Each structure stands twice: as C-alpha cells, then as structure tokens.
XYZ file of C-alpha atoms in Angstrom:
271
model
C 133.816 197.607 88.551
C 136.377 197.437 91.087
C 139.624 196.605 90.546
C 142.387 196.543 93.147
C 146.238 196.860 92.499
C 149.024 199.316 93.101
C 151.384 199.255 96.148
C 148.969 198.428 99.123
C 150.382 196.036 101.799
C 149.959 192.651 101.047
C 147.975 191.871 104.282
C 145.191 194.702 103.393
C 141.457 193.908 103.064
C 139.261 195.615 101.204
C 135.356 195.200 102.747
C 132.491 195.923 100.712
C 129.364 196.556 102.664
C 127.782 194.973 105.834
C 125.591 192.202 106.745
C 123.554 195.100 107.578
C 123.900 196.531 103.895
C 120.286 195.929 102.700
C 121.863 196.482 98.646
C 125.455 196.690 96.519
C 125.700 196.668 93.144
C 128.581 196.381 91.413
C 128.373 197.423 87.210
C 131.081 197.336 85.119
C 130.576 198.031 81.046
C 133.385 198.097 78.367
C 133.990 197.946 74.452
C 136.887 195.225 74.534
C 136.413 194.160 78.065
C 134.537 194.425 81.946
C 135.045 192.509 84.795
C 132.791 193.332 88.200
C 135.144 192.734 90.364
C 139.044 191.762 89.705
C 141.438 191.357 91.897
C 145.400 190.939 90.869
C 146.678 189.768 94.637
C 149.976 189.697 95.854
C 151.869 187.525 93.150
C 150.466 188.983 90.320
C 152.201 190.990 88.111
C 150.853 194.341 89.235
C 150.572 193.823 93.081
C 147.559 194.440 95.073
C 145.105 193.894 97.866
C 145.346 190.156 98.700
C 141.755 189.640 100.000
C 138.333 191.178 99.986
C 135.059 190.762 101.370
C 131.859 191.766 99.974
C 128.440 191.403 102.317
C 125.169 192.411 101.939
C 121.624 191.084 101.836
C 121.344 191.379 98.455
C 124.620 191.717 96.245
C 124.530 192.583 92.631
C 127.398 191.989 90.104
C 127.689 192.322 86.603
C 129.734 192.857 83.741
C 129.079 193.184 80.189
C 131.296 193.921 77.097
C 131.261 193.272 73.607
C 133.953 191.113 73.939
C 135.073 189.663 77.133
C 133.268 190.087 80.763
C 134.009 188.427 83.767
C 131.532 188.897 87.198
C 134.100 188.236 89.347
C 137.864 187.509 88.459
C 140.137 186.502 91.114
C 144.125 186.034 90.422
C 147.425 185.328 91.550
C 147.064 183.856 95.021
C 143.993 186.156 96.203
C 141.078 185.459 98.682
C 137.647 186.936 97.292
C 134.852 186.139 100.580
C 131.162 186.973 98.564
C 128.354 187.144 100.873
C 127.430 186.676 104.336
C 125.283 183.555 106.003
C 121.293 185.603 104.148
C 123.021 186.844 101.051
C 120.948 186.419 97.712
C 123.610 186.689 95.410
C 123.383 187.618 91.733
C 126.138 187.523 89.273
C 125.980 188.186 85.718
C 127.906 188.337 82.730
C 127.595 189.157 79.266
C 130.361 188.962 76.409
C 131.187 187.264 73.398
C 133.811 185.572 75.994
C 131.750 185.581 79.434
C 133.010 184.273 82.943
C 130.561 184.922 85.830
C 132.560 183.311 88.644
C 136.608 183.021 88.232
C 139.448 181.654 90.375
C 142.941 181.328 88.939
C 146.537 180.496 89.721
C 146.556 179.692 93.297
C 143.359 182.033 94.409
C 140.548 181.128 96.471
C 136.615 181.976 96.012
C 134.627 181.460 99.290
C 130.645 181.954 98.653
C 128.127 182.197 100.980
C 124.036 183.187 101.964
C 121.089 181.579 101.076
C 120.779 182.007 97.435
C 123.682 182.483 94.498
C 122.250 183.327 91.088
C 125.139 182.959 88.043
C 124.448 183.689 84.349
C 126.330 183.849 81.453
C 125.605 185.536 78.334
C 127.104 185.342 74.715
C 128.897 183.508 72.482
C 131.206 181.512 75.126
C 129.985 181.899 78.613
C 130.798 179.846 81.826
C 129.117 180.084 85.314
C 131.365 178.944 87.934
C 135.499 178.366 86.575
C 138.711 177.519 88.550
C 142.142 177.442 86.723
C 145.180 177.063 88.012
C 148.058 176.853 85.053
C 150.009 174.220 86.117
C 149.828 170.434 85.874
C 152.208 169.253 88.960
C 151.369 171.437 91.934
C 150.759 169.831 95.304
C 149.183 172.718 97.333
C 147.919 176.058 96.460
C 145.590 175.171 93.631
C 142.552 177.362 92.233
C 139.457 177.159 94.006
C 135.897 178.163 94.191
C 133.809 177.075 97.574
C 130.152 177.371 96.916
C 128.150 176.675 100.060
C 124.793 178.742 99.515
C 122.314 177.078 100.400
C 120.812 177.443 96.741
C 122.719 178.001 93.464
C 121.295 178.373 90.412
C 123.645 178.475 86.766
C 122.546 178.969 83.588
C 125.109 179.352 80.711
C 127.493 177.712 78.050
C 128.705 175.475 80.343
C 127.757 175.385 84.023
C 131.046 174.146 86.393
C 134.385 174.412 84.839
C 137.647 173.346 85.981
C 141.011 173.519 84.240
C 144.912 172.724 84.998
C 144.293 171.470 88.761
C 141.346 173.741 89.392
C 139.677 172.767 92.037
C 135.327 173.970 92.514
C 133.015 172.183 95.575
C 129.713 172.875 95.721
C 128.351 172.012 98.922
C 124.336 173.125 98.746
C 121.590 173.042 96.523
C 122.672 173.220 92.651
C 120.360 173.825 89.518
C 122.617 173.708 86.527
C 120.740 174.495 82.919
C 123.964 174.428 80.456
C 125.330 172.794 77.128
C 127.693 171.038 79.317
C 126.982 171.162 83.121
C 130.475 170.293 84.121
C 133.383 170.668 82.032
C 136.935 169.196 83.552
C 140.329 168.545 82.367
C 143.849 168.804 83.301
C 144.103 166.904 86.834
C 141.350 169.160 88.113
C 138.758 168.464 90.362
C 134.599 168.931 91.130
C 132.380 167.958 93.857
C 128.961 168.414 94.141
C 127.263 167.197 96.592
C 129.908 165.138 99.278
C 127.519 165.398 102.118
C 124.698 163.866 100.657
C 122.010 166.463 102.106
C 121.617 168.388 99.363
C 119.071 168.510 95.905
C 121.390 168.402 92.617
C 119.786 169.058 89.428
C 121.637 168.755 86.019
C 120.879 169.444 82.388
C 123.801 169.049 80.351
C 127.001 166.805 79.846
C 130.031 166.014 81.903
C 132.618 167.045 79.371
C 136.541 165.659 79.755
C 138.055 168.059 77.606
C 141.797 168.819 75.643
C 142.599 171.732 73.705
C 145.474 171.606 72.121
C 145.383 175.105 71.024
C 144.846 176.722 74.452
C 145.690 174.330 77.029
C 147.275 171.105 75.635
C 146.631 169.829 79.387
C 145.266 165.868 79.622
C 142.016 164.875 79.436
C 141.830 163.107 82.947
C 140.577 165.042 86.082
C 138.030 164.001 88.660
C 134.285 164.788 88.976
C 132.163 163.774 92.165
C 128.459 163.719 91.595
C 126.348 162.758 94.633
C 121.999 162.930 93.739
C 120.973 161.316 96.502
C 117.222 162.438 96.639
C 114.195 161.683 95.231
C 114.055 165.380 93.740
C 118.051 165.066 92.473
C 118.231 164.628 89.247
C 121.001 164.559 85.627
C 120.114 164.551 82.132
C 122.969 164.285 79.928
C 125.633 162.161 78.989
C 129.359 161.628 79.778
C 132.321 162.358 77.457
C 135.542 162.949 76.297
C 135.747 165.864 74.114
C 139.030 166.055 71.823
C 140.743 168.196 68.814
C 141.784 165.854 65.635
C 144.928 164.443 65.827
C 145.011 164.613 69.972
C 148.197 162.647 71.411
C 146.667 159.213 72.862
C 148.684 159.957 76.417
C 146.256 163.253 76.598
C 143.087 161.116 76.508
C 143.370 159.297 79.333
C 139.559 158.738 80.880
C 138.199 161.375 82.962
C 137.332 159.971 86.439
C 133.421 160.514 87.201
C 132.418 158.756 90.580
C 128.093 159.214 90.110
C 126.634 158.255 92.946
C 122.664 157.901 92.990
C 120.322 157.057 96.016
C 116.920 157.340 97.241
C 115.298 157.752 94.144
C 117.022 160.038 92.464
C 117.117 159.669 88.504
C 120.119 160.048 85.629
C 118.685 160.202 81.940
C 121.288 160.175 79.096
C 120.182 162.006 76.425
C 122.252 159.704 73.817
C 123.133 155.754 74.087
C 124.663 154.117 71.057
C-alpha cells in the first residue's frame, strides 16, 4: 500500500503516475489489517503529506485482510485527487470490516475519469464513506466528490455518510447493496443535482443511530434526483435504531426524491 507520514512539509504532494501512465496498481495484504492507500495529513496525529494525486488510464487499488481493509483511507484534513478526465478506476476491498472509498475528519476525496468501479467484500463492507466526528462544525466537513462519468458499487451498503459527512455524486451511479445509502448524524448525500445523469438503486435509504459507536442523531439529508426514463430505485426508506434509542436521536431523516421523465421507484415492502 502506500502510506504517507513522518516529518514532510505540510504543503508536499505526493503524485502517482501520469495521464500518460497506461497502468498502477496499488496491493496492499495484511493479517489484522490493509489499506491501499492511507494518508494521515497534516492534523493527524502522526503528520504527513497533506495531498496526493494518483493518474493513470487505468488505476488499480486494493486491499484485503482478514480483518479490516480499506481501498483508500483519507484522514485528518487531507486532499486525495484519484484519476484524471479517461481514468477507469477500480477499487476493491476485502475484510471482515471493508471500506473501499474513505474520507474522514475534515479530508477531501476528489474522483475523476470515465469509469469508477468500488467493491466491498466480507462481513461489513461499504463502497463510498465520509465521516467527519463531530456534530456542530460549520466548514471543513468530510467529503467524497465523485464525478466519473460512470460509477458502479456493489457491497454491504453502497453510499455512507456519518457525523456531518458530506458524499456528491455527480455522474452515472449503479448501486447493488443491502442498503444503497446509509446517513445519519447531520450528514449529507446527493446524487444526481444536475439532473443529466442515469441513477440506478437496489437497496434502502437507511437513517441510522448507533448508540454503541456513534450515538449521533438519526436526521441527515439525502438528495435523490432519477430523472430518466432508464433511472431507477428499488427499496424502501427507513429509520434504523438500537432498543431503547433516546426519542431526540430519532428525529426523521430528510430524503428529498425527486422523479421525472419516466423514471420508476419500487418499494420492496409497504405495510
């Protein structure tokens, strides 16, 4: 994998290959733990390069470990740049706790090219997650900008945001996952705000609280736009809970669905 820290200058950038790069692969394998790339940034506790780049025409990330893996981990007020305007970008990880894409505490994803591939394998596995620990911020949040033209995610759950988190999606998005979008803690997800692109979702929007991890509210905000005849969700919408959840935590998620031109949503249970 690669994994940047030490003393460097906060204002370095490390660049990974070229638009010209035809291939990089990036492995990373572990007992306990893998992450493809990771970077700790200039706040973190071990300080390192704030921002990287990584181009090529094809890029290749993944990570597997018996127990957790992470494609791409991104912390502490770092800027991670994947792929140039023809990347076809695959990440993939594979763990008994497996991230593919992850922004956290004030850190910033940009992804770009044509295609974005995102899998993830095991027991609890999430495609594309922003988080950014705090519950009050007004600038500086977690975020993840996807604006390939095509992404594809298949895993435990598809989109997640947590504790003002903050993912767009601004192209094509194919989303195969127990829950396609799972939100919580003032956070935020938009798919779609221009209209122009094809959606497709299989799973449920899921406004979560975890009491034993995160204790955060259930509310947060999740923009859908399917405004084609070829966009499409199946699924439902809901509020997922622990027993004994403090009624000020479940406040109702905020879903704004927006369907035009034909496009379809099928909810896979009504009662």
């Amino acid at each position: 994998g690669v994994s940047e820290g030490g003393a460097a200058a906060q204002e370095a950038l490390l660049v990974i290959g070229s638009d010209g790069s035809q291939k990089v692969a990036i492995s990373a394998q572990g007992g306990q733990a893998a992450t493809g790339v990771l970077l700790t940034g200039p706040k973190g506790q071990v300080p390192g390069i704030s921002s990287a780049r990584i181009l090529g025409q094809a890029i290749t990330i993944q990570a597997k470990s018996d127990h957790s893996a992470a494609g791409v981990d991104v912390w502490d007020g770092s800027k991670l740049a994947l792929g140039g305007a023809d990347s076809a970008i695959t990440v993939t990880a594979e763990g008994e706790d497996a991230y593919g894409v992850a922004a956290q505490t004030g850190s910033t994803v940009d992804i770009n090219g044509k295609t974005l591939d995102v899998r993830g394998e095991g027991g609890s596995s999430v495609g594309i997650h922003a988080q950014n620990n705090t519950v009050d911020a007004t600038d500086g949040f977690a975020t993840v900008n996807v604006n390939s033209a095509k992404t594809v995610i298949k895993a435990g759950t598809g989109l997640s945001a947590m504790s003002q988190g903050r993912i767009y999606v601004n192209g094509d998005l194919d989303v195969d996952a127990e829950s396609a979008v799972l939100a919580r803690g003032n956070s935020l997800v938009s798919i779609n705000a221009s209209g122009k692109s094809t959606v497709k979702l299989q799973g449920d929007i899921d406004f979560n609280y975890d009491r034993k991890t995160s204790g955060t509210t259930t509310d947060a905000a999740v923009s859908i736009n399917l405004s084609n005849a070829d966009s499409f969700w199946v699924g439902n919408s809901k509020t997922s809970v622990d027993s004994g959840t403090p009624a000020a935590e479940m406040r109702t998620g905020r879903l704004n669905l927006a369907l035009s031109n034909g496009a379809s949503w099928t909810p896979t249970k009504v009662d």
